[in-house]
CSV table of C-alpha atoms and ligand atoms in Angstrom, one decimal:
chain,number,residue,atom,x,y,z
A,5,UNK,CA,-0.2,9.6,17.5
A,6,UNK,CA,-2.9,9.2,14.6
A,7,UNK,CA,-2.2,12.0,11.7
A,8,UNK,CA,-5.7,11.0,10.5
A,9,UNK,CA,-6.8,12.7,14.3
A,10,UNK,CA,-4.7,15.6,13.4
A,11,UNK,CA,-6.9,15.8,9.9
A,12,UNK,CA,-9.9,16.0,11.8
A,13,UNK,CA,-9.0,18.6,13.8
A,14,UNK,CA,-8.3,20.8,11.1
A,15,UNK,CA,-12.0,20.6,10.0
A,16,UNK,CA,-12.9,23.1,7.6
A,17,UNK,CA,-8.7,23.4,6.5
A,18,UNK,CA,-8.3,20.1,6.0
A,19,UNK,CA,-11.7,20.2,3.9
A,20,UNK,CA,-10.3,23.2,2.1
A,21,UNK,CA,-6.9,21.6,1.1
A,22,UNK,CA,-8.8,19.1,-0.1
A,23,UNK,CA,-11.5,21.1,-2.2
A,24,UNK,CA,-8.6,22.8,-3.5
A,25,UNK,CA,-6.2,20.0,-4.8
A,26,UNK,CA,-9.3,18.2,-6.5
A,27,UNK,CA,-10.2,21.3,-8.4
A,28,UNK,CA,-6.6,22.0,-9.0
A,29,UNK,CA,-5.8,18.9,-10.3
A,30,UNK,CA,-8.7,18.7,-12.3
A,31,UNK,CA,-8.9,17.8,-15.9
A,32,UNK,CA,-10.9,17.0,-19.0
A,33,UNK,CA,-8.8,14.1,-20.3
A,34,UNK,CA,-9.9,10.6,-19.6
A,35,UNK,CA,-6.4,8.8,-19.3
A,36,UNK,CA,-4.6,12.2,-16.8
A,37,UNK,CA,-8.3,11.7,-14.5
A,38,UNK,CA,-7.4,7.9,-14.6
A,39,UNK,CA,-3.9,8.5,-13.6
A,40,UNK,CA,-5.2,11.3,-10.9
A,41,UNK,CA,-7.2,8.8,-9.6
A,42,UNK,CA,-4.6,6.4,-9.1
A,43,UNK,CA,-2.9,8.4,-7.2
A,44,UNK,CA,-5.4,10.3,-5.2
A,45,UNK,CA,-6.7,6.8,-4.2
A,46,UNK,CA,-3.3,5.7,-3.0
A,47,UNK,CA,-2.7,9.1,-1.5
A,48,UNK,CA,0.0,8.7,1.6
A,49,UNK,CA,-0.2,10.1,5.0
A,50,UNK,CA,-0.2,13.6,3.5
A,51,UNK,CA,2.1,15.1,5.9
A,52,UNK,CA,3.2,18.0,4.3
A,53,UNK,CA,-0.3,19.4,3.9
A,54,UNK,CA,-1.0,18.8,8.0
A,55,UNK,CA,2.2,20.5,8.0
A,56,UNK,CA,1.6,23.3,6.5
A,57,UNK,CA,-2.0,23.9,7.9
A,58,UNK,CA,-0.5,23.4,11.6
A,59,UNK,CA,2.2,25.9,10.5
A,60,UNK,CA,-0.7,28.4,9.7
A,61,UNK,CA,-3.1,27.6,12.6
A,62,UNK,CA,-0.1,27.9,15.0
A,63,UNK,CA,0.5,31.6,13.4
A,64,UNK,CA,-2.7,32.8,12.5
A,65,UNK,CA,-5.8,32.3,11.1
A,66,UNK,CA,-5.7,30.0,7.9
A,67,UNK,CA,-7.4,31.1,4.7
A,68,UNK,CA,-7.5,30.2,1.1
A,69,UNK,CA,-3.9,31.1,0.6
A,70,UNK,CA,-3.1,28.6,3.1
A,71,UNK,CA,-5.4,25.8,1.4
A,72,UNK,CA,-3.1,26.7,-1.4
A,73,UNK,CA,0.2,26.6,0.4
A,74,UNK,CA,-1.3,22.8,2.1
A,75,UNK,CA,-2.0,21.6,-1.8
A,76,UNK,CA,1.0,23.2,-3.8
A,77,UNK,CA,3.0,20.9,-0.7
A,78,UNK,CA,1.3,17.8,-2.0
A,79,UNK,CA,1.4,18.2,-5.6
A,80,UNK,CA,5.1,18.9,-5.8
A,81,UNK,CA,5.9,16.1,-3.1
A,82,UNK,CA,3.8,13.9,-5.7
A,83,UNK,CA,5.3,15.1,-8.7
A,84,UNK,CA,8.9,14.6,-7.2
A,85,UNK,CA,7.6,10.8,-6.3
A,86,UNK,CA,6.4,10.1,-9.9
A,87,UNK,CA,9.8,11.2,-11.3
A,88,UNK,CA,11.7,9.6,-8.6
A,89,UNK,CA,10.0,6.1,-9.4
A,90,UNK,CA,11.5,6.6,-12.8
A,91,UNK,CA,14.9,7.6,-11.9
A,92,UNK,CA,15.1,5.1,-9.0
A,93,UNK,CA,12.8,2.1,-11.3
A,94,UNK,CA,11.2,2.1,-8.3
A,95,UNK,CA,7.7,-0.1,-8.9
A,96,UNK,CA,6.3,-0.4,-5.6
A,97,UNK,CA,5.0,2.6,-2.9
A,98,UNK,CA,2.7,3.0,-0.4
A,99,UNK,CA,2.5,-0.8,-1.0
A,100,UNK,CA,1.1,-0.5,-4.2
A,101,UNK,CA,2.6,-1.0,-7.8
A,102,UNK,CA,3.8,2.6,-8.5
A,103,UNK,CA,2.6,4.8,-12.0
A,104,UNK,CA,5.4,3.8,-13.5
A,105,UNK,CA,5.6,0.3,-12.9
A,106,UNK,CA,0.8,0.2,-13.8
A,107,UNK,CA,1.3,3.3,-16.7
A,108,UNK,CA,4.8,3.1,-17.5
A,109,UNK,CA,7.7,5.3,-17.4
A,110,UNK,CA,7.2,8.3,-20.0
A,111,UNK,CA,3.6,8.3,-18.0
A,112,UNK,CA,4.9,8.8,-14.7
A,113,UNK,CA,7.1,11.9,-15.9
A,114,UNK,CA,4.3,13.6,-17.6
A,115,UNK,CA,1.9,12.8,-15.1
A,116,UNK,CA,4.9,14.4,-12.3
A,117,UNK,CA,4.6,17.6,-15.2
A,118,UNK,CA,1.3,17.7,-15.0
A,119,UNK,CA,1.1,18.0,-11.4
A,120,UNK,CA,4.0,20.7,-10.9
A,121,UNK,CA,2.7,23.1,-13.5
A,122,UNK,CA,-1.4,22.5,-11.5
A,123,UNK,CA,0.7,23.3,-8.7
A,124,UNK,CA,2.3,26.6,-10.5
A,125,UNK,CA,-1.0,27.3,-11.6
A,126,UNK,CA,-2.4,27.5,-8.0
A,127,UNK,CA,0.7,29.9,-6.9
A,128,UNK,CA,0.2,32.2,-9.5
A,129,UNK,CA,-2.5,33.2,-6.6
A,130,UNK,CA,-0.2,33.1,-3.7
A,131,UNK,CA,1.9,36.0,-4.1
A,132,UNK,CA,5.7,36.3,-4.4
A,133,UNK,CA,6.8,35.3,-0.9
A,134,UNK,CA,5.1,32.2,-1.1
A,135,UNK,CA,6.0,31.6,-4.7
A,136,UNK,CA,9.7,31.8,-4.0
A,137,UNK,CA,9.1,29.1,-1.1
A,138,UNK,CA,8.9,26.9,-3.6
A,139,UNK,CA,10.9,27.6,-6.0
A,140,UNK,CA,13.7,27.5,-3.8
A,141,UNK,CA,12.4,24.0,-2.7
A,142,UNK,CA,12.4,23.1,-6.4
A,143,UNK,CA,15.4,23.7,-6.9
A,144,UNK,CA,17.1,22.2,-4.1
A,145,UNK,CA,14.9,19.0,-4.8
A,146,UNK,CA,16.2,18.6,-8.2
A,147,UNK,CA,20.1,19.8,-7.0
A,148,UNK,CA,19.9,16.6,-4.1
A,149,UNK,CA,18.9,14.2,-6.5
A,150,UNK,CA,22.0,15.2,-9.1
A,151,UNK,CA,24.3,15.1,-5.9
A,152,UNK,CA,22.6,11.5,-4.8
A,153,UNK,CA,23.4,10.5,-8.5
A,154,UNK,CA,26.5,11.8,-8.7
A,155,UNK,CA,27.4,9.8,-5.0
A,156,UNK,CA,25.8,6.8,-6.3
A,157,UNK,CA,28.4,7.0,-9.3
A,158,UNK,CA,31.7,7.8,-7.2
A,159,UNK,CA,30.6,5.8,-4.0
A,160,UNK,CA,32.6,8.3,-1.5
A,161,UNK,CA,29.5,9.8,-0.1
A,162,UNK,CA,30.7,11.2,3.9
A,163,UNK,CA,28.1,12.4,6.6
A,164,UNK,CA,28.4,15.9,5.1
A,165,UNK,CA,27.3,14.9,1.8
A,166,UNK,CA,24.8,12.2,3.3
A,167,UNK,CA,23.0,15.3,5.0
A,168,UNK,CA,22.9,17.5,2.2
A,169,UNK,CA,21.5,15.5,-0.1
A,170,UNK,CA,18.3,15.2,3.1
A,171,UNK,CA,18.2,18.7,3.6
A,172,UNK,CA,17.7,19.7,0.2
A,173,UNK,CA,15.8,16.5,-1.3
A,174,UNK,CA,13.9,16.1,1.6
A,175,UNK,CA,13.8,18.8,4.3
A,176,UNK,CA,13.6,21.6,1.5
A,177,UNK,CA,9.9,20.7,0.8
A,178,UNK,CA,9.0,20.4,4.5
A,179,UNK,CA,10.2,24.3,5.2
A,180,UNK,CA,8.3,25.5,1.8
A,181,UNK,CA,5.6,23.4,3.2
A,182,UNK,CA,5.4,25.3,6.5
A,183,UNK,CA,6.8,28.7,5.9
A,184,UNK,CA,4.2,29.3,2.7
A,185,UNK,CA,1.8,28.5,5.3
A,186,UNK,CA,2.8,30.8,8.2
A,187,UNK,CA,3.5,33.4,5.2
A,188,UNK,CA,0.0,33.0,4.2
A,189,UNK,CA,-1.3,34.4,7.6
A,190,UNK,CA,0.9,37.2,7.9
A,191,UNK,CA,3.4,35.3,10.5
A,192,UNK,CA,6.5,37.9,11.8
A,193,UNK,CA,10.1,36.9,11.2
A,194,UNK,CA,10.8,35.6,14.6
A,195,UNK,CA,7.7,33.2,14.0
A,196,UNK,CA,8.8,32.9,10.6
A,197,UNK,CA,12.2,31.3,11.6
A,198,UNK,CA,10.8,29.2,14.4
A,199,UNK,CA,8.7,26.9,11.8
A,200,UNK,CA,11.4,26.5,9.4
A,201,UNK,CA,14.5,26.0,12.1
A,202,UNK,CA,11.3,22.9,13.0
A,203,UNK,CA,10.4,22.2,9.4
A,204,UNK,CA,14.2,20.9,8.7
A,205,UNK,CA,15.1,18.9,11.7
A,206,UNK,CA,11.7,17.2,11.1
A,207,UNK,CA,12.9,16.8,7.6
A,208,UNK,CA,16.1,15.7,8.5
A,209,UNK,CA,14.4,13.5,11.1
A,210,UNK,CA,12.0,12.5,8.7
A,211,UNK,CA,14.5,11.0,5.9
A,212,UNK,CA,16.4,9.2,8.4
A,213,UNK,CA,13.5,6.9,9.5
A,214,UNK,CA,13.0,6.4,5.7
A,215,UNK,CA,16.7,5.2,5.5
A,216,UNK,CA,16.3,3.1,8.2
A,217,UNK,CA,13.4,1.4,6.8
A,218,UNK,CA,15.5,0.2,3.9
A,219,UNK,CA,17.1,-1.8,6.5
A,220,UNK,CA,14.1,-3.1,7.8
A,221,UNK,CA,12.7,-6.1,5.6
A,222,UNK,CA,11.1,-7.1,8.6
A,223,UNK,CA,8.7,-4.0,8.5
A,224,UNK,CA,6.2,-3.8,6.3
A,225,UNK,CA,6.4,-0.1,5.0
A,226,UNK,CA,5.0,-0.3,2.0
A,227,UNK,CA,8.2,0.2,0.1
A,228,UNK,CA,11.2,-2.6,-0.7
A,229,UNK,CA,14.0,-3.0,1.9
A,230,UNK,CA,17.7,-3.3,0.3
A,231,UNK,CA,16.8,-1.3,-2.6
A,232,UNK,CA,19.7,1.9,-1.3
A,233,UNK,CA,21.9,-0.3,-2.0
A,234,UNK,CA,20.9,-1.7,-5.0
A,235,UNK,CA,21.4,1.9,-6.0
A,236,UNK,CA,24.3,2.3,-4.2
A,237,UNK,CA,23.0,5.4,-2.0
A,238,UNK,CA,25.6,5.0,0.9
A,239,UNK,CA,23.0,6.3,3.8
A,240,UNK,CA,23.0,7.0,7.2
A,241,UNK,CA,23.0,3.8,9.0
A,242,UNK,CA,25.9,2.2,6.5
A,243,UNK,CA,28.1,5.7,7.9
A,244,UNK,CA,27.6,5.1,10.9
A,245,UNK,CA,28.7,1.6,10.8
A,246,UNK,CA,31.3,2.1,8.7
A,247,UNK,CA,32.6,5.2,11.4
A,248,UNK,CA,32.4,2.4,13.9
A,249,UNK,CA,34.6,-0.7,12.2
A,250,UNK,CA,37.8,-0.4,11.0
A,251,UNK,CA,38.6,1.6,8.1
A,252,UNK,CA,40.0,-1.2,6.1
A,253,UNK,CA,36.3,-3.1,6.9
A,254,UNK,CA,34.6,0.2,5.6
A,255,UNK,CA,37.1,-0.1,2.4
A,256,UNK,CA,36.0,-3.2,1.6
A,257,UNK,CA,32.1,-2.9,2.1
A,258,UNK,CA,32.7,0.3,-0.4
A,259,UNK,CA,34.8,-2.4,-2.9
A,260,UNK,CA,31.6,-4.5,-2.4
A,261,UNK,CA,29.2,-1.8,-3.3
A,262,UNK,CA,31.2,-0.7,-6.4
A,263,UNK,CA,30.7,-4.7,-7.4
A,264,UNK,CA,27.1,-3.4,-8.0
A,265,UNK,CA,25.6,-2.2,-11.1
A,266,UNK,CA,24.6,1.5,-11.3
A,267,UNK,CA,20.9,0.7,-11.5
A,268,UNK,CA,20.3,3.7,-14.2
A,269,UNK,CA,22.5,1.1,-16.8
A,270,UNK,CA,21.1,-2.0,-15.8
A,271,UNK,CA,17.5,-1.1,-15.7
A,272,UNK,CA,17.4,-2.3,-11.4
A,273,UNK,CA,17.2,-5.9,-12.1
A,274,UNK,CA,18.9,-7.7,-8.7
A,275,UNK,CA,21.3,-9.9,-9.7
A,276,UNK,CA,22.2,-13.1,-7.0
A,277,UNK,CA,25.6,-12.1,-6.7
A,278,UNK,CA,24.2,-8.4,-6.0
A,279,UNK,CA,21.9,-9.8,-3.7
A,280,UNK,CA,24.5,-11.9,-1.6
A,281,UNK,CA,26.3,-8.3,-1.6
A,282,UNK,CA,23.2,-6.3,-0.1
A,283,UNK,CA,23.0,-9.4,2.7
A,284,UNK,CA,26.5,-8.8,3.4
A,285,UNK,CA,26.1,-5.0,4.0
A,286,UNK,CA,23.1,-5.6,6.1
A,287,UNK,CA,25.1,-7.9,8.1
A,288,UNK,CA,27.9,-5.1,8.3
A,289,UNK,CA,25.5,-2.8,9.4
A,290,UNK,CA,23.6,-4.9,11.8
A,291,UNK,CA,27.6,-6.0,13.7
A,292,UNK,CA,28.0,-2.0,14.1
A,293,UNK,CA,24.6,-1.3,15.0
A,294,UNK,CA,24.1,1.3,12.2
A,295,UNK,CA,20.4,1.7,12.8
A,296,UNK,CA,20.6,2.0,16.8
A,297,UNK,CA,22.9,4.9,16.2
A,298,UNK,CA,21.0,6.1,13.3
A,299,UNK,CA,17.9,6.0,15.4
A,300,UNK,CA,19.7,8.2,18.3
A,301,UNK,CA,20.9,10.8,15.8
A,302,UNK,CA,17.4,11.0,14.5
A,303,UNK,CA,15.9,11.2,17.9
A,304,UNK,CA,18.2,14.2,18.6
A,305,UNK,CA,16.9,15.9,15.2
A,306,UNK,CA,13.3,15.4,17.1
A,307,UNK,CA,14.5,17.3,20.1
A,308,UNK,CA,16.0,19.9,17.7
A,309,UNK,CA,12.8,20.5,15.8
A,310,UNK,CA,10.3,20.7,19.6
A,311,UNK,CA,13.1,23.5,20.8
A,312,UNK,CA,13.1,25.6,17.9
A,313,UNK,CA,8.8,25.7,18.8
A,314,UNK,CA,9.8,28.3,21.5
A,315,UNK,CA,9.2,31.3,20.2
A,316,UNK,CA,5.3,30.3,19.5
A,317,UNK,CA,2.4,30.9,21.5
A,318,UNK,CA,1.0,27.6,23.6
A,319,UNK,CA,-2.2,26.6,21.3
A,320,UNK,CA,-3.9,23.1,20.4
A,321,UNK,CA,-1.6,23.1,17.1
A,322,UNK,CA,1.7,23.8,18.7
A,323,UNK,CA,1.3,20.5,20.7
A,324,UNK,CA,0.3,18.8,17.8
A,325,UNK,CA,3.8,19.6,16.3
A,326,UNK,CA,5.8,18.5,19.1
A,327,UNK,CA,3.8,15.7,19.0
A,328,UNK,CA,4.7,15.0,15.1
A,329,UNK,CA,8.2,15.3,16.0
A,330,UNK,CA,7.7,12.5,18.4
A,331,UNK,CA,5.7,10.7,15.6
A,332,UNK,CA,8.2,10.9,12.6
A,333,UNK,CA,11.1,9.6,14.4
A,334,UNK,CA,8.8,6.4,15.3
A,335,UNK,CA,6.7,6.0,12.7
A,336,UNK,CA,6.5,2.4,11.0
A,337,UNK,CA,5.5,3.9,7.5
B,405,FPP,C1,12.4,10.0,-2.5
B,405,FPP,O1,13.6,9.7,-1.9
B,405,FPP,C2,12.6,11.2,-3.4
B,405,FPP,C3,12.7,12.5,-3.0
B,405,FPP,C4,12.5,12.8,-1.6
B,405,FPP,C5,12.9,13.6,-3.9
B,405,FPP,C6,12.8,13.4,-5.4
B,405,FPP,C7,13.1,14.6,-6.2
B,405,FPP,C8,13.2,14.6,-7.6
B,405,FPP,C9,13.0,13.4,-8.4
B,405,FPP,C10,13.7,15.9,-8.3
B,405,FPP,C11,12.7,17.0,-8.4
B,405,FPP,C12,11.5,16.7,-9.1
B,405,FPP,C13,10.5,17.7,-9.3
B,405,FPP,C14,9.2,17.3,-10.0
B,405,FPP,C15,10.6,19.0,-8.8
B,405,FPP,P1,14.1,8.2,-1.9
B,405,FPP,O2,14.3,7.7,-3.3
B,405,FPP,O3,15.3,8.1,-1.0
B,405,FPP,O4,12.9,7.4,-1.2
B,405,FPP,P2,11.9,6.4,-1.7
B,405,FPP,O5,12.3,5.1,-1.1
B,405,FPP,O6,10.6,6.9,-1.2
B,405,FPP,O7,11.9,6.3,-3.2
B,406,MG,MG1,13.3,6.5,-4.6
């Protein structure tokens, strides 16, 4: 599937959500319209936006609250990227150098300000049901990052953490994404449940891939493979390798992990010891098959999300959501 297809379709939406994040976003300052640019330029695939503008379509009729809904949904993912780069050093994305790493640090928060409060702005228009959306998923964005931290630190992260810290740093902003948007056409609370039971198995689904792809220096995502580890974020794939060896193997990769420097002290500088370490673990992972399992359990979250479409009428943007389903648990970046 092409998302940029999907885009098109939308029409006069996807026009809309665009109109309404340029103007949102707009300002009189020469160095925030530079650093806009950056990132508007280097914009992603923009899935939470289709996301929320399918969620609409496939309730209602779309209208300006639901532009809204589609551009709050990219500024906060945005904002939560520029402060991740800083809390993860992370200096490339999208296959680019990230704000932080062309701007510098105390740049990429402000600039992550700048867009949550033009986001604020714009749902100071919305209403409180849509409001609350998101600051739920504020929250719970915010909350999984302190609990990632707080893993990284004691290195005993299980599968129950693991997919806490996804549902609320990732799939959070997918349901805000999609149930502002069927909010903004008056969806009912059967329809209502269907998109977000959707929005957080594609979330979940979603976040997965990601981790997978930090196992992958073969593909070219755009992003740096090895660097979980380097931050020692104990994610899917390692659990599930370390489920299938012996616990005194798992012990020891943890031992080896622990070896590595909490990158918030040491400023994310790979050391070669650290780097024979992160080999090692992808070695581990690769004798248990961590990401063939991963990739089934994500492949189930897919199957998750098309049921819980049930409820919703057949129409052109309920396919496209079973189709995105398909898409996120295959998708190379
Ligand atoms: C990327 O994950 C980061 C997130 C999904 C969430 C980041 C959230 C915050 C920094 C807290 C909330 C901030 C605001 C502005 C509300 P990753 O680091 O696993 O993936 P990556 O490889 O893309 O960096
Ligand atoms: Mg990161």
């Amino acid at each position: 599937m092409d998302i940029n297809n999907v885009k098109k379709e939308l029409g006069t939406d996807w026009s809309g959500y665009q109109a309404t994040l340029v103007s949102a976003l707009c300002n009189s300052n020469e160095f925030v319209s530079k650093i806009n640019n950056y990132l508007i330029e280097n914009a992603g695939k923009q899935l939470r936006p289709v996301l929320s503008l399918l969620s609409a379509t496939v309730c209602g009729e779309p209208n300006n609250t639901s532009h809204c809904c589609a551009a709050v949904s990219e500024m906060i993912h945005t904002a939560t990227l520029l402060h991740d780069d800083v809390a993860d050093d992370g200096n490339l994305r999208r296959g680019v150098p990230t704000v932080k790493a062309v701007f510098g640090q105390a740049a990429s928060i402000l600039a992550g300000d700048y867009w949550l409060a033009q986001a604020l702005d714009l749902l100071t228009q919305c209403g409180e049901d849509v409001l609350s959306c998101f600051t739920n998923a504020v929250k719970e964005l915010s909350v999984g990052e302190l609990i990632q931290m707080e893993k990284a630190e004691l290195l005993d992260t299980c599968k129950e953490d693991y997919y806490s810290i996804i549902s609320k740093k990732t799939a959070s902003l997918f349901i805000a994404a999609m149930k502002s948007g069927a909010i903004s056409v008056g969806a009912n609370p059967e329809r209502l449940k269907a998109v977000e039971k959707y929005a957080y198995e594609l979330g979940v689904a979603f976040q997965i891939r990601d981790d997978i792809f930090d196992y992958t220096p073969s593909m070219d995502t755009g992003k740096i493979a090895g660097a979980d580890i380097k931050e020692r974020k104990i994610t899917l794939p390692l659990l599930c390798a370390m489920e299938k060896s012996s616990p005194e193997e798992a012990r020891q990769v943890r031992e080896k992990i622990a070896l590595i420097e909490n990158s918030l002290v040491k400023g994310g500088k790979v050391s070669d010891a650290e780097r024979a370490i992160i080999d090692e673990v992808n070695l581990f992972v690769e004798k248990y098959d961590g990401i063939g399992q991963s990739q089934n359990i994500l492949g189930e979250h897919g199957k998750m999300a098309v049921k819980a479409l049930s409820p919703l009428p057949p129409s052109w943007a309920k396919e496209r959501l079973v189709a995105l389903a398909e898409y996120v648990g295959t998708r190379e970046k």
